[in-house]
Coordinates of C-alpha atoms in Angstrom, one line a residue:
X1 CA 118.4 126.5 67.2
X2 CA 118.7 124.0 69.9
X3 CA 117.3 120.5 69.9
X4 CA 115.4 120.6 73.0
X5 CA 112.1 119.5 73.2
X6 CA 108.5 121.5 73.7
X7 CA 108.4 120.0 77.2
X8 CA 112.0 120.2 78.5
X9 CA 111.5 124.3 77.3
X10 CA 108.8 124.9 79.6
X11 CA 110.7 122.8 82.5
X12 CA 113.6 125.2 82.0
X13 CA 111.6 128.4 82.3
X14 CA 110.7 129.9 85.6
X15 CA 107.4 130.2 86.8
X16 CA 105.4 133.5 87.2
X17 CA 106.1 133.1 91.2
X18 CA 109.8 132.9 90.4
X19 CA 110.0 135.7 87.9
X20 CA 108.2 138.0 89.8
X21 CA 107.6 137.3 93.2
X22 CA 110.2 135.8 94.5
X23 CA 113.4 138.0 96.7
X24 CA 116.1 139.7 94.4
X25 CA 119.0 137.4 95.5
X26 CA 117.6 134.3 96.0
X27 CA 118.5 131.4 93.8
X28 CA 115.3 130.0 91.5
X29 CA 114.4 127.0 92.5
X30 CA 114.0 124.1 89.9
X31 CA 110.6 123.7 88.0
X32 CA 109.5 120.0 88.6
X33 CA 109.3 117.8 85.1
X34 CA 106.1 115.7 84.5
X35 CA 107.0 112.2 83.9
X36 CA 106.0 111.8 80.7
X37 CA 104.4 108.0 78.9
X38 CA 107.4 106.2 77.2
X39 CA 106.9 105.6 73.2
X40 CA 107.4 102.5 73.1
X41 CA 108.0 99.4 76.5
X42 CA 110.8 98.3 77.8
X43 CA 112.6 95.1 75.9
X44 CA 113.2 93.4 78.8
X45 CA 109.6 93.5 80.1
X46 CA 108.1 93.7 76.9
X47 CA 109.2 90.3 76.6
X48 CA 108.3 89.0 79.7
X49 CA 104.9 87.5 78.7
X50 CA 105.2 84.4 80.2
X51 CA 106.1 85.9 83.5
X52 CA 102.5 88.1 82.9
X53 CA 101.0 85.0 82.4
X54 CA 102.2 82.5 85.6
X55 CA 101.7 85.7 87.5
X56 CA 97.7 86.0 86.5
X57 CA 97.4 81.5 86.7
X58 CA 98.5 81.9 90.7
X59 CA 95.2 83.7 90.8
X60 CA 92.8 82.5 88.0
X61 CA 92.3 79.6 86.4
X62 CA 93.6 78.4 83.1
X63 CA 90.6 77.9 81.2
X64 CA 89.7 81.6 82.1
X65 CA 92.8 82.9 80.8
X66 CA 92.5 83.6 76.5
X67 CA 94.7 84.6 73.8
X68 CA 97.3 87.2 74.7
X69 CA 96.1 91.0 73.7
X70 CA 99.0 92.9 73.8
X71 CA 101.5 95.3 76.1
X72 CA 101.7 98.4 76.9
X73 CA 103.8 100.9 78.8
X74 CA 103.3 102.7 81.9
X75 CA 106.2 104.2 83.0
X76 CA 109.7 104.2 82.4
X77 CA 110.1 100.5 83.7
X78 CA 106.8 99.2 83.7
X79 CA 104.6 97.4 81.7
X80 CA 101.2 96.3 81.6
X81 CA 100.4 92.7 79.4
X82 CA 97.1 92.1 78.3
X83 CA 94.8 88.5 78.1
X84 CA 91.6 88.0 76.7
X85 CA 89.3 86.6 79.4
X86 CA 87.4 83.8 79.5
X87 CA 85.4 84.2 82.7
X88 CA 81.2 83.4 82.2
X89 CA 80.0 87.1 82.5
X90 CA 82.8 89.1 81.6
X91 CA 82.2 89.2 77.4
X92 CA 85.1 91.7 75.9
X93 CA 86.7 92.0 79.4
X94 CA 90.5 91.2 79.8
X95 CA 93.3 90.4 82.2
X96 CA 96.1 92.3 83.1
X97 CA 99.4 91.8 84.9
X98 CA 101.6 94.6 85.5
X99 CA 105.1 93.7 84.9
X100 CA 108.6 96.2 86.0
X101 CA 111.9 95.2 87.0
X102 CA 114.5 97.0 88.4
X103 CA 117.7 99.3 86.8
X104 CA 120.2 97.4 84.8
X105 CA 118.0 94.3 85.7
X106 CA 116.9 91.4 83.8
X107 CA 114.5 90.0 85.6
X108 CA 110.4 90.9 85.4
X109 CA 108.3 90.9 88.5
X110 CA 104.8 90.9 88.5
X111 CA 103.4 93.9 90.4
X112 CA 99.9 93.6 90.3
X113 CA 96.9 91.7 88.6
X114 CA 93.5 92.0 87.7
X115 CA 90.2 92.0 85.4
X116 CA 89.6 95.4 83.0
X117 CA 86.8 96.1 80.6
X118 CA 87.9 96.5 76.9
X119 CA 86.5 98.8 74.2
X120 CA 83.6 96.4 73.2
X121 CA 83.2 95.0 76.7
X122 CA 79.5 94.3 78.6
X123 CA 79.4 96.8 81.4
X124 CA 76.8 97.9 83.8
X125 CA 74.9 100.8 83.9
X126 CA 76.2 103.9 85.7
X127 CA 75.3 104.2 88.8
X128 CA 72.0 106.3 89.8
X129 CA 71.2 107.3 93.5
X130 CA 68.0 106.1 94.8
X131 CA 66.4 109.5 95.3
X132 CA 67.2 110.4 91.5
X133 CA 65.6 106.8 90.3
X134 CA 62.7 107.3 91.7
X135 CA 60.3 109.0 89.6
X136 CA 56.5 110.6 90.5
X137 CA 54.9 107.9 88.4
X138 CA 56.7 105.5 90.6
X139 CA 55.6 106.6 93.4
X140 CA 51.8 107.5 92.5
X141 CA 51.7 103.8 91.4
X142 CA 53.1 102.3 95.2
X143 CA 50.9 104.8 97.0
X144 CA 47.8 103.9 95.2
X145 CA 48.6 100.0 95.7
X146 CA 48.6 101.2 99.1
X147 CA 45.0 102.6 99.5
X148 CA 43.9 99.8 97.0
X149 CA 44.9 97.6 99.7
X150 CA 43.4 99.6 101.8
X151 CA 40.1 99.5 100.5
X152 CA 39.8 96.2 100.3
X153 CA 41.1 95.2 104.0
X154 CA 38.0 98.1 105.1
X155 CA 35.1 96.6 102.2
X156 CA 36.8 92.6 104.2
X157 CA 36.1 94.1 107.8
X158 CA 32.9 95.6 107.2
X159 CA 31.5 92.7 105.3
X160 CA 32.7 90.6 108.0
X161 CA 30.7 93.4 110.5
X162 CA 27.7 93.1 108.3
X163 CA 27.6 88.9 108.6
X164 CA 28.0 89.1 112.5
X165 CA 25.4 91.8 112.5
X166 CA 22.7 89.4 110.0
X167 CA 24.1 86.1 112.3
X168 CA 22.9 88.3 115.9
X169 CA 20.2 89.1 114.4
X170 CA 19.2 86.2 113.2
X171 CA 19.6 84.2 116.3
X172 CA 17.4 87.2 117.9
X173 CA 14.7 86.1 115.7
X174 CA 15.1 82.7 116.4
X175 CA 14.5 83.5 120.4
X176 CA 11.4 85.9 119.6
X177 CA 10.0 82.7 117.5
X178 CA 11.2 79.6 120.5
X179 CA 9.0 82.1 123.0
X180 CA 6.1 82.4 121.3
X181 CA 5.9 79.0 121.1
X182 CA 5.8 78.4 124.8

């Protein structure tokens, strides 16, 4: 029995298009591996905290940068180090800086930085479209704030008709009376 693994089997076994579809005399062509997660991170980078850490303080603040969290790996020769955060807003959330380095170097880089939400972390709601937020309710209750408003600016103009109707009419009365005076 060999000591291959479950994945490095299925690599080395055509595909259905190669077994049966393909011409009689031409080669197979090679069935693509998947990288696969490494175990465990590289030593070198693994180790490179402090590199993790000046890379996040040339784009955050001290104060805003906590305990160290941990590492994990990416890829082969990548390595992603983890910082509490400290930033008013973000409770539970934590910094990252993406470390690699070349083959047979020694020397981490910092690839990229940034600001992710942990397990326990405060996060928004997900995202609803306006046209799904909306409910009937919602809208019954807006349309009849409309006609409320409504009402009232019709009962305002046609009290202000009625006291410009009583005022005409008043001063009408006031003419009938001046006349039969004279």
């Amino acid at each position: 029995m060999s000591a291959t693994s479950s994945s490095e089997a299925a690599a080395e076994q055509p595909t259905p298009a190669e077994s049966s579809g393909g011409s009689a005399g031409a080669p197979a062509a090679k069935a693509r591996r998947t990288p696969r997660r490494p175990s465990k991170p590289d030593a070198v980078l693994a180790a490179a905290v402090d590199t993790a850490r000046a890379g996040l303080l040339e784009v955050v603040p001290a104060e805003q940068i906590g305990a160290y969290a941990g590492a994990a790996a990416d890829a082969e020769r990548l390595v992603t180090h983890r910082f509490e955060a400290l930033r008013p807003g973000y409770n539970g959330w934590q910094w990252y800086a993406t470390v690699a380095r070349v083959p047979r170097g020694k020397a981490a880089t910092v690839c990229e930085v940034g600001l992710l939400p942990s397990e326990n972390a405060v996060l928004a709601p997900e995202w609803v479209p306006w046209s799904e937020r909306v409910r009937p309710e919602d809208v019954a209750a807006e349309e009849a704030a409309q006609a409320q408003e409504q009402a009232n600016a019709l009962a305002r103009a046609e009290a202000e008709a009625g006291t410009d109707d009583a005022g005409q009419s008043g001063t009408a009365q006031q003419e009938d009376r001046t006349q039969e005076d004279r």
